[in-house]
């Protein structure tokens, strides 16, 4: 692996579920240290791609590599943080107990774990609620705990599946401020979203439709290519066009 090794490299990646082609011939290289946005309608393959990247699902053909290692790869999985679309917290444990649990799953323990728990609680502004049971928290607070759990082992790649779904506008902005903070310290982020205002904050974007990568690039470059005023119009333009 060299410093220029892409954080994510897809090579002719296909995934089928029976007769359903969920990902079709995806090839893509994402440089390290940026926030990369995945957008596309329901069922376009965003979650399927993320599950392959974290190593919990296998491609039908082709490869998905993280930091130069073809997934699934046990060692590489340890440097990935994954916030799932559905909530994956223990409701009957406290915020802190959830964080400690996920930390230990990723091999963090002892004083290192205690320090990280404090740090991520500060990052997501939940230090005062560390002793609260997750079931007693609001939906937005639970999203923040989920993000904190994905971060507790200081992953080099953070994969976030619609982290701001159902989150109020103020917290959405806060989440994106966290993401900027993380990329400044060298974390790479792959994030899916249905909010195009958020997509603007990504350095690069990929648009999936029916498992195909329709277009990818920097938001401004895509908008210029589509000769559109807004990102909405940009994506309508590209999603109606055949992939290049
Ligand atoms: N475990 C599975 N078994 C069968 N089909 C699946 C499975 N997982 C995903 N699919 C199918 O793969 C396609 C892509 O689904 P996926 O969940 O990746 O979409 P998505 O882009 O994440 O959508 P959303 O925006 O609704 O979250 C869909 O047609 C879906 O029904
Ligand atoms: Mg999804």
GROMACS .gro file of C-alpha atoms and ligand atoms in nm, residues 17 20 22 40-49 85 161-162 194, ligand 1:
model
   48
   17UNK     CA    1  -3.010  -1.123  -0.526
   20UNK     CA    2  -3.256  -0.893  -0.897
   22UNK     CA    3  -2.867  -0.486  -0.722
   40UNK     CA    4  -2.973   0.759  -0.571
   41UNK     CA    5  -3.338   0.663  -0.538
   42UNK     CA    6  -3.472   0.390  -0.308
   43UNK     CA    7  -3.348   0.051  -0.420
   44UNK     CA    8  -3.061   0.187  -0.629
   45UNK     CA    9  -2.801  -0.019  -0.442
   46UNK     CA   10  -2.646   0.220  -0.187
   47UNK     CA   11  -2.687  -0.008   0.116
   48UNK     CA   12  -2.587  -0.314  -0.088
   49UNK     CA   13  -2.259  -0.145  -0.184
   85UNK     CA   14  -2.951   0.261   0.799
  161UNK     CA   15  -2.587   0.485   0.557
  162UNK     CA   16  -2.834   0.774   0.561
  194UNK     CA   17  -3.144   1.162   0.010
  245LIG     N1   18  -3.089  -0.930   0.127
  245LIG     C1   19  -3.155  -0.903   0.012
  245LIG     N2   20  -3.227  -0.996  -0.051
  245LIG     C2   21  -3.291  -0.968  -0.167
  245LIG     N3   22  -3.286  -0.849  -0.229
  245LIG     C3   23  -3.216  -0.751  -0.170
  245LIG     C4   24  -3.147  -0.771  -0.047
  245LIG     N4   25  -3.085  -0.656  -0.013
  245LIG     C5   26  -3.116  -0.569  -0.111
  245LIG     N5   27  -3.193  -0.624  -0.205
  245LIG     C6   28  -3.243  -0.560  -0.328
  245LIG     O1   29  -3.136  -0.491  -0.388
  245LIG     C7   30  -3.180  -0.367  -0.443
  245LIG     C8   31  -3.097  -0.254  -0.384
  245LIG     O2   32  -3.132  -0.238  -0.246
  245LIG     P1   33  -3.054  -0.141  -0.148
  245LIG     O3   34  -3.104  -0.166  -0.011
  245LIG     O4   35  -2.908  -0.154  -0.172
  245LIG     O5   36  -3.102   0.003  -0.200
  245LIG     P2   37  -3.075   0.148  -0.140
  245LIG     O6   38  -3.018   0.231  -0.251
  245LIG     O7   39  -2.998   0.138  -0.014
  245LIG     O8   40  -3.225   0.200  -0.111
  245LIG     P3   41  -3.281   0.298   0.005
  245LIG     O9   42  -3.259   0.438  -0.044
  245LIG    O10   43  -3.428   0.264   0.007
  245LIG    O11   44  -3.214   0.263   0.133
  245LIG     C9   45  -3.329  -0.359  -0.414
  245LIG    O12   46  -3.398  -0.404  -0.527
  245LIG    C10   47  -3.347  -0.453  -0.297
  245LIG    O13   48  -3.476  -0.509  -0.293
   0.00000   0.00000   0.00000
